Amino acid sequence: MKELVSEIRSIIESARTNAVRSVDFCRVQMYWQIGRRIVEEEQGGQTRAEYGKGLIKNLAKEIEPEYGSGFGQRQLERARQFYIEFPIASTLRTQFNWSQYKLLIGIADKDKREYYELEAANNCWTARQMQRQINSMLYERMLLSNDKEAVLAMARKERMPEKPQEIVKDPMVLEFLGLEKRTHYYESDLETELINHLQDFILELGNGFTFVARQKRILLEDDEFFIDLVFYNRLARRFVIFELKTGEVTHQDLGQLQMYVNYYDRTEKLPEENPTIGILLCTAKNDTLVKMTLPADNSTIVASKYQLYLPTEQQLIAEVEKVKKEWEESR
């Protein structure tokens, strides 16, 4: 009886979800059709630009009083832009709602728009999650350590992430923790909040992450150690270890993380899996110290800064310029 009840509940919930999704997509199709008709009417006018501007204004005057604010001038302009950016009806994604498409058509850069469209589809983002990723400048942060072609290729699933820099952003944005800006936090406090907001943290981490362990105990003869967080990335097919530091990175921190990575490679990793990656999350880092501490051919350890607030465009531009300068100096 319990199994039958469970199955029927599943059927009901699935039907409800599909019904809501169907209604949402019907709304998307409606705005697409409205946009198409507006564009077709504009193209038939003698002076298209002036005619189009007046057309939408007059159309809103007629439609909005009858159907509400969803058909005001601003929404009709969005519908027009929607059709221009997505002119082929068969390419519209049935899992997206109108709120998600409004976010996408607000992105002028076509590569950037494609990236968010693909990532939203691949990871089943809600409109709120998509908004968060755009606000946190996910695309720009990925470009700090990867070229545009690599970023888009991974989003298109044309290649799998291989390097640590292709998996973890630098900086990482943890604004969802809601922590106040203080000069110091205990690492245990940060760890606890990350676990309490695990779904949001995995969203920030990106594709393919699953949680494995917190404070993973390892014993080396008579000495015991505790790894802060352990994840597994099913796309990269490797363990990813996180150590949390609420201060600046030291060479001792990097050495300890390397030991944890070695342990997982030698005792936990299966032969068919890829080498473990270690991520040192910190509030500040000396990039020269990191490079000198790690081997020249390092491909498993990365230090990534985290911040408890959304980055501004100016901050990100400064970070981009800094990275460019480092690349030029390293040539």
Short mmCIF file of C-alpha atoms in Angstrom, two decimals:
data_model
loop_
_atom_site.label_atom_id
_atom_site.label_comp_id
_atom_site.label_asym_id
_atom_site.label_seq_id
_atom_site.Cartn_x
_atom_site.Cartn_y
_atom_site.Cartn_z
CA MET A 1 0.00 0.00 0.00
CA LYS A 2 2.79 2.44 0.91
CA GLU A 3 4.51 1.79 -2.41
CA LEU A 4 1.26 2.45 -4.30
CA VAL A 5 0.67 5.71 -2.41
CA SER A 6 4.24 6.79 -3.15
CA GLU A 7 3.86 6.04 -6.87
CA ILE A 8 0.53 7.89 -7.11
CA ARG A 9 2.01 10.90 -5.32
CA SER A 10 4.88 10.87 -7.80
CA ILE A 11 2.42 10.77 -10.72
CA ILE A 12 0.43 13.71 -9.30
CA GLU A 13 3.53 15.81 -8.61
CA SER A 14 4.94 15.07 -12.05
CA ALA A 15 1.64 16.04 -13.70
CA ARG A 16 1.47 19.28 -11.72
CA THR A 17 5.04 20.18 -12.64
CA ASN A 18 4.40 19.43 -16.32
CA ALA A 19 1.19 21.50 -16.23
CA VAL A 20 3.01 24.53 -14.80
CA ARG A 21 5.84 24.09 -17.30
CA SER A 22 3.33 23.84 -20.14
CA VAL A 23 1.62 27.07 -19.06
CA ASP A 24 4.99 28.83 -18.73
CA PHE A 25 6.05 27.77 -22.22
CA CYS A 26 2.70 28.82 -23.69
CA ARG A 27 3.45 32.28 -22.30
CA VAL A 28 6.87 32.22 -23.94
CA GLN A 29 5.30 31.27 -27.27
CA MET A 30 2.71 34.00 -26.89
CA TYR A 31 5.33 36.73 -26.47
CA TRP A 32 7.36 35.28 -29.34
CA GLN A 33 4.32 35.44 -31.63
CA ILE A 34 3.53 38.98 -30.50
CA GLY A 35 7.12 39.98 -31.21
CA ARG A 36 7.00 38.38 -34.64
CA ARG A 37 3.85 40.27 -35.61
CA ILE A 38 5.29 43.58 -34.39
CA VAL A 39 8.48 43.08 -36.41
CA GLU A 40 6.50 42.04 -39.49
CA GLU A 41 4.32 45.14 -39.16
CA GLU A 42 7.38 47.36 -38.72
CA GLN A 43 8.99 45.98 -41.85
CA GLY A 44 5.88 46.86 -43.78
CA GLY A 45 6.06 50.55 -42.79
CA GLN A 46 7.60 53.29 -44.92
CA THR A 47 9.80 54.70 -42.15
CA ARG A 48 10.46 51.62 -40.04
CA ALA A 49 12.26 53.17 -37.03
CA GLU A 50 9.78 55.96 -36.41
CA TYR A 51 6.82 53.81 -37.35
CA GLY A 52 7.94 50.99 -35.03
CA LYS A 53 8.34 53.30 -32.04
CA GLY A 54 4.86 54.71 -32.49
CA LEU A 55 3.42 51.28 -33.29
CA ILE A 56 4.36 49.77 -29.93
CA LYS A 57 3.18 52.83 -28.02
CA ASN A 58 -0.21 52.83 -29.75
CA LEU A 59 -0.53 49.07 -29.49
CA ALA A 60 0.04 49.23 -25.73
CA LYS A 61 -2.70 51.86 -25.39
CA GLU A 62 -5.15 49.48 -27.01
CA ILE A 63 -4.06 46.18 -25.41
CA GLU A 64 -2.97 47.05 -21.85
CA PRO A 65 -6.36 48.31 -20.55
CA GLU A 66 -7.94 45.03 -21.62
CA TYR A 67 -5.23 42.51 -20.69
CA GLY A 68 -3.19 44.22 -17.96
CA SER A 69 0.38 45.37 -17.33
CA GLY A 70 1.84 42.25 -18.93
CA PHE A 71 1.06 43.90 -22.25
CA GLY A 72 2.29 47.44 -21.60
CA GLN A 73 4.79 49.25 -23.77
CA ARG A 74 7.84 47.85 -21.97
CA GLN A 75 6.64 44.25 -22.32
CA LEU A 76 5.78 44.69 -25.98
CA GLU A 77 9.26 46.10 -26.58
CA ARG A 78 10.67 43.01 -24.88
CA ALA A 79 8.51 40.76 -27.07
CA ARG A 80 9.86 42.52 -30.15
CA GLN A 81 13.46 42.09 -28.93
CA PHE A 82 12.72 38.47 -28.03
CA TYR A 83 11.75 37.65 -31.61
CA ILE A 84 14.77 39.51 -33.01
CA GLU A 85 17.21 37.59 -30.77
CA PHE A 86 15.42 34.22 -31.10
CA PRO A 87 13.83 34.29 -34.58
CA ILE A 88 13.47 30.49 -34.97
CA ALA A 89 10.52 29.14 -32.98
CA SER A 90 11.81 25.56 -32.94
CA THR A 91 14.94 26.64 -31.02
CA LEU A 92 12.96 27.96 -28.04
CA ARG A 93 13.62 25.85 -24.96
CA THR A 94 10.50 24.32 -23.42
CA GLN A 95 12.09 24.28 -19.95
CA PHE A 96 12.57 28.07 -19.93
CA ASN A 97 9.90 30.47 -18.72
CA TRP A 98 9.37 34.08 -19.74
CA SER A 99 11.36 35.40 -16.77
CA GLN A 100 14.41 33.47 -17.97
CA TYR A 101 14.06 34.69 -21.53
CA LYS A 102 13.72 38.28 -20.28
CA LEU A 103 17.08 37.87 -18.56
CA LEU A 104 18.66 36.46 -21.72
CA ILE A 105 17.42 39.14 -24.10
CA GLY A 106 18.81 41.73 -21.69
CA ILE A 107 22.35 40.48 -22.51
CA ALA A 108 23.76 42.30 -25.53
CA ASP A 109 26.89 40.16 -26.03
CA LYS A 110 25.85 37.11 -28.08
CA ASP A 111 28.59 34.82 -26.74
CA LYS A 112 27.72 35.76 -23.19
CA ARG A 113 24.00 35.20 -23.87
CA GLU A 114 24.72 31.78 -25.39
CA TYR A 115 26.84 30.83 -22.37
CA TYR A 116 24.06 31.60 -19.88
CA GLU A 117 21.45 29.92 -22.08
CA LEU A 118 23.50 26.73 -22.30
CA GLU A 119 24.48 26.68 -18.64
CA ALA A 120 20.88 27.30 -17.55
CA ALA A 121 19.69 24.41 -19.73
CA ASN A 122 22.53 22.07 -18.70
CA ASN A 123 22.06 22.72 -14.99
CA CYS A 124 18.27 23.26 -14.87
CA TRP A 125 18.64 26.74 -13.36
CA THR A 126 15.53 28.51 -12.15
CA ALA A 127 15.02 32.17 -13.08
CA ARG A 128 16.32 33.15 -9.62
CA GLN A 129 19.45 31.04 -10.06
CA MET A 130 20.06 32.46 -13.53
CA GLN A 131 19.67 35.99 -12.17
CA ARG A 132 22.17 35.21 -9.42
CA GLN A 133 24.74 33.84 -11.87
CA ILE A 134 24.41 36.89 -14.11
CA ASN A 135 24.67 39.27 -11.14
CA SER A 136 27.76 37.46 -9.86
CA MET A 137 29.32 37.86 -13.34
CA LEU A 138 29.93 34.14 -13.72
CA TYR A 139 30.83 34.43 -17.43
CA GLU A 140 33.39 37.17 -16.81
CA ARG A 141 34.91 35.27 -13.88
CA MET A 142 35.29 32.15 -16.03
CA LEU A 143 37.11 34.25 -18.64
CA LEU A 144 39.68 35.32 -16.03
CA SER A 145 41.31 31.89 -16.16
CA ASN A 146 40.04 30.52 -19.50
CA ASP A 147 39.78 31.81 -23.05
CA LYS A 148 36.36 32.43 -24.59
CA GLU A 149 36.54 29.41 -26.90
CA ALA A 150 37.24 27.04 -23.99
CA VAL A 151 34.42 28.50 -21.87
CA LEU A 152 31.86 28.15 -24.69
CA ALA A 153 33.14 24.69 -25.65
CA MET A 154 32.53 23.42 -22.12
CA ALA A 155 29.07 25.01 -22.04
CA ARG A 156 28.29 23.35 -25.39
CA LYS A 157 29.58 20.03 -23.97
CA GLU A 158 32.14 19.84 -26.74
CA ARG A 159 34.87 19.18 -24.17
CA MET A 160 35.11 18.29 -20.50
CA PRO A 161 36.98 20.42 -17.91
CA GLU A 162 40.54 19.25 -17.42
CA LYS A 163 42.48 21.88 -15.46
CA PRO A 164 41.59 23.14 -11.96
CA GLN A 165 41.09 26.63 -13.42
CA GLU A 166 38.35 25.23 -15.68
CA ILE A 167 36.44 23.92 -12.68
CA VAL A 168 36.76 26.58 -10.00
CA LYS A 169 36.31 30.34 -10.39
CA ASP A 170 38.77 32.84 -9.03
CA PRO A 171 37.36 34.77 -7.30
CA MET A 172 34.48 32.71 -5.92
CA VAL A 173 31.45 34.68 -4.77
CA LEU A 174 29.74 33.52 -1.55
CA GLU A 175 27.22 36.31 -1.04
CA PHE A 176 24.47 33.75 -0.38
CA LEU A 177 26.01 32.98 3.04
CA GLY A 178 24.67 36.29 4.32
CA LEU A 179 27.71 36.79 6.56
CA GLU A 180 28.40 40.29 7.81
CA LYS A 181 31.58 42.00 6.69
CA ARG A 182 33.97 41.42 9.57
CA THR A 183 37.73 41.49 9.76
CA HIS A 184 37.92 37.88 10.90
CA TYR A 185 35.93 34.66 10.80
CA TYR A 186 36.75 31.28 12.21
CA GLU A 187 37.21 28.71 9.45
CA SER A 188 34.69 26.46 11.20
CA ASP A 189 32.08 29.25 10.90
CA LEU A 190 32.65 29.53 7.17
CA GLU A 191 32.53 25.76 6.76
CA THR A 192 29.26 25.51 8.71
CA GLU A 193 27.61 28.19 6.60
CA LEU A 194 28.74 26.53 3.37
CA ILE A 195 27.14 23.28 4.50
CA ASN A 196 23.97 25.13 5.57
CA HIS A 197 23.84 26.67 2.07
CA LEU A 198 25.08 23.58 0.24
CA GLN A 199 22.71 23.93 -2.71
CA ASP A 200 23.82 27.52 -3.31
CA PHE A 201 27.47 26.55 -2.91
CA ILE A 202 27.14 23.77 -5.49
CA LEU A 203 25.48 26.29 -7.83
CA GLU A 204 28.54 28.53 -7.44
CA LEU A 205 30.92 25.59 -7.96
CA GLY A 206 29.31 24.74 -11.29
CA ASN A 207 28.73 21.65 -13.38
CA GLY A 208 28.84 18.12 -12.05
CA PHE A 209 29.62 18.63 -8.34
CA THR A 210 28.28 16.28 -5.66
CA PHE A 211 29.00 16.51 -1.92
CA VAL A 212 31.04 13.68 -0.38
CA ALA A 213 32.24 14.58 3.13
CA ARG A 214 32.84 17.28 5.74
CA GLN A 215 35.82 17.09 8.08
CA LYS A 216 36.95 13.87 6.41
CA ARG A 217 39.25 12.10 8.89
CA ILE A 218 42.44 10.55 7.57
CA LEU A 219 44.97 8.67 9.67
CA LEU A 220 48.69 8.61 8.80
CA GLU A 221 50.27 6.20 11.27
CA ASP A 222 49.57 7.89 14.64
CA ASP A 223 48.71 11.31 13.20
CA GLU A 224 45.15 12.23 12.27
CA PHE A 225 44.06 15.04 9.97
CA PHE A 226 40.68 16.42 8.93
CA ILE A 227 39.96 17.61 5.39
CA ASP A 228 37.46 20.49 5.44
CA LEU A 229 35.25 19.55 2.47
CA VAL A 230 35.35 16.80 -0.13
CA PHE A 231 33.34 16.85 -3.36
CA TYR A 232 33.29 14.71 -6.48
CA ASN A 233 32.93 16.10 -9.99
CA ARG A 234 31.23 13.49 -12.14
CA LEU A 235 32.00 15.31 -15.42
CA ALA A 236 35.72 15.58 -14.71
CA ARG A 237 35.61 12.19 -12.94
CA ARG A 238 37.77 13.25 -10.04
CA PHE A 239 37.64 14.16 -6.35
CA VAL A 240 37.87 17.84 -5.48
CA ILE A 241 39.14 18.74 -2.01
CA PHE A 242 38.50 22.13 -0.40
CA GLU A 243 40.52 23.65 2.40
CA LEU A 244 39.16 26.89 3.88
CA LYS A 245 41.39 29.72 5.10
CA THR A 246 40.06 32.97 6.51
CA GLY A 247 43.42 34.65 6.04
CA GLU A 248 46.18 34.84 3.45
CA VAL A 249 47.61 31.65 2.00
CA THR A 250 50.91 30.35 3.37
CA HIS A 251 53.27 27.77 1.89
CA GLN A 252 52.37 25.49 4.83
CA ASP A 253 48.70 25.61 3.75
CA LEU A 254 49.64 24.60 0.21
CA GLY A 255 51.86 21.79 1.47
CA GLN A 256 49.10 20.40 3.66
CA LEU A 257 46.62 20.51 0.79
CA GLN A 258 49.12 18.71 -1.45
CA MET A 259 49.35 15.97 1.19
CA TYR A 260 45.55 15.59 1.15
CA VAL A 261 45.54 15.38 -2.64
CA ASN A 262 48.28 12.73 -2.56
CA TYR A 263 46.31 10.74 0.02
CA TYR A 264 43.17 10.70 -2.11
CA ASP A 265 45.10 9.80 -5.25
CA ARG A 266 46.83 6.89 -3.53
CA THR A 267 44.02 5.50 -1.35
CA GLU A 268 40.62 6.66 -2.64
CA LYS A 269 40.89 7.24 -6.40
CA LEU A 270 39.97 4.36 -8.69
CA PRO A 271 42.35 3.51 -11.57
CA GLU A 272 39.91 4.82 -14.20
CA GLU A 273 39.37 8.15 -12.41
CA ASN A 274 41.37 11.32 -12.98
CA PRO A 275 43.82 12.82 -10.45
CA THR A 276 42.38 14.64 -7.44
CA ILE A 277 42.23 18.44 -7.42
CA GLY A 278 42.87 20.55 -4.33
CA ILE A 279 41.27 23.99 -3.93
CA LEU A 280 42.49 26.38 -1.25
CA LEU A 281 39.75 28.95 -0.60
CA CYS A 282 41.16 32.07 1.01
CA THR A 283 40.47 35.76 1.53
CA ALA A 284 43.83 36.83 0.08
CA LYS A 285 46.80 35.28 -1.68
CA ASN A 286 50.30 36.10 -2.80
CA ASP A 287 50.35 34.78 -6.37
CA THR A 288 54.15 34.70 -6.50
CA LEU A 289 54.29 32.67 -3.28
CA VAL A 290 51.74 30.23 -4.69
CA LYS A 291 53.71 29.78 -7.94
CA MET A 292 57.03 29.32 -6.13
CA THR A 293 55.60 26.82 -3.64
CA LEU A 294 53.97 24.61 -6.26
CA PRO A 295 55.81 22.70 -9.01
CA ALA A 296 56.16 24.47 -12.36
CA ASP A 297 54.00 21.80 -14.00
CA ASN A 298 51.36 21.90 -11.26
CA SER A 299 47.95 20.78 -12.50
CA THR A 300 46.21 19.70 -9.30
CA ILE A 301 46.43 22.57 -6.78
CA VAL A 302 44.88 26.02 -7.08
CA ALA A 303 44.40 28.87 -4.62
CA SER A 304 41.16 30.78 -5.15
CA LYS A 305 40.02 33.93 -3.39
CA TYR A 306 36.49 34.16 -2.10
CA GLN A 307 34.41 37.22 -1.35
CA LEU A 308 31.18 37.60 0.60
CA TYR A 309 29.57 40.13 -1.73
CA LEU A 310 28.71 40.41 -5.41
CA PRO A 311 31.54 41.95 -7.47
CA THR A 312 31.10 45.29 -9.16
CA GLU A 313 31.95 45.75 -12.81
CA GLN A 314 34.87 48.00 -11.83
CA GLN A 315 36.30 45.33 -9.52
CA LEU A 316 36.08 42.70 -12.22
CA ILE A 317 37.71 44.96 -14.82
CA ALA A 318 40.58 45.56 -12.39
CA GLU A 319 40.93 41.81 -11.88
CA VAL A 320 40.97 41.21 -15.65
CA GLU A 321 43.69 43.81 -16.12
CA LYS A 322 45.72 42.22 -13.34
CA VAL A 323 45.46 38.77 -14.93
CA LYS A 324 46.42 40.15 -18.36
CA LYS A 325 49.49 41.80 -16.86
CA GLU A 326 50.53 38.54 -15.17
CA TRP A 327 50.16 36.65 -18.45
CA GLU A 328 52.32 39.18 -20.29
CA GLU A 329 55.01 39.09 -17.60
CA SER A 330 55.10 35.29 -17.63
CA ARG A 331 55.85 35.11 -21.36
#
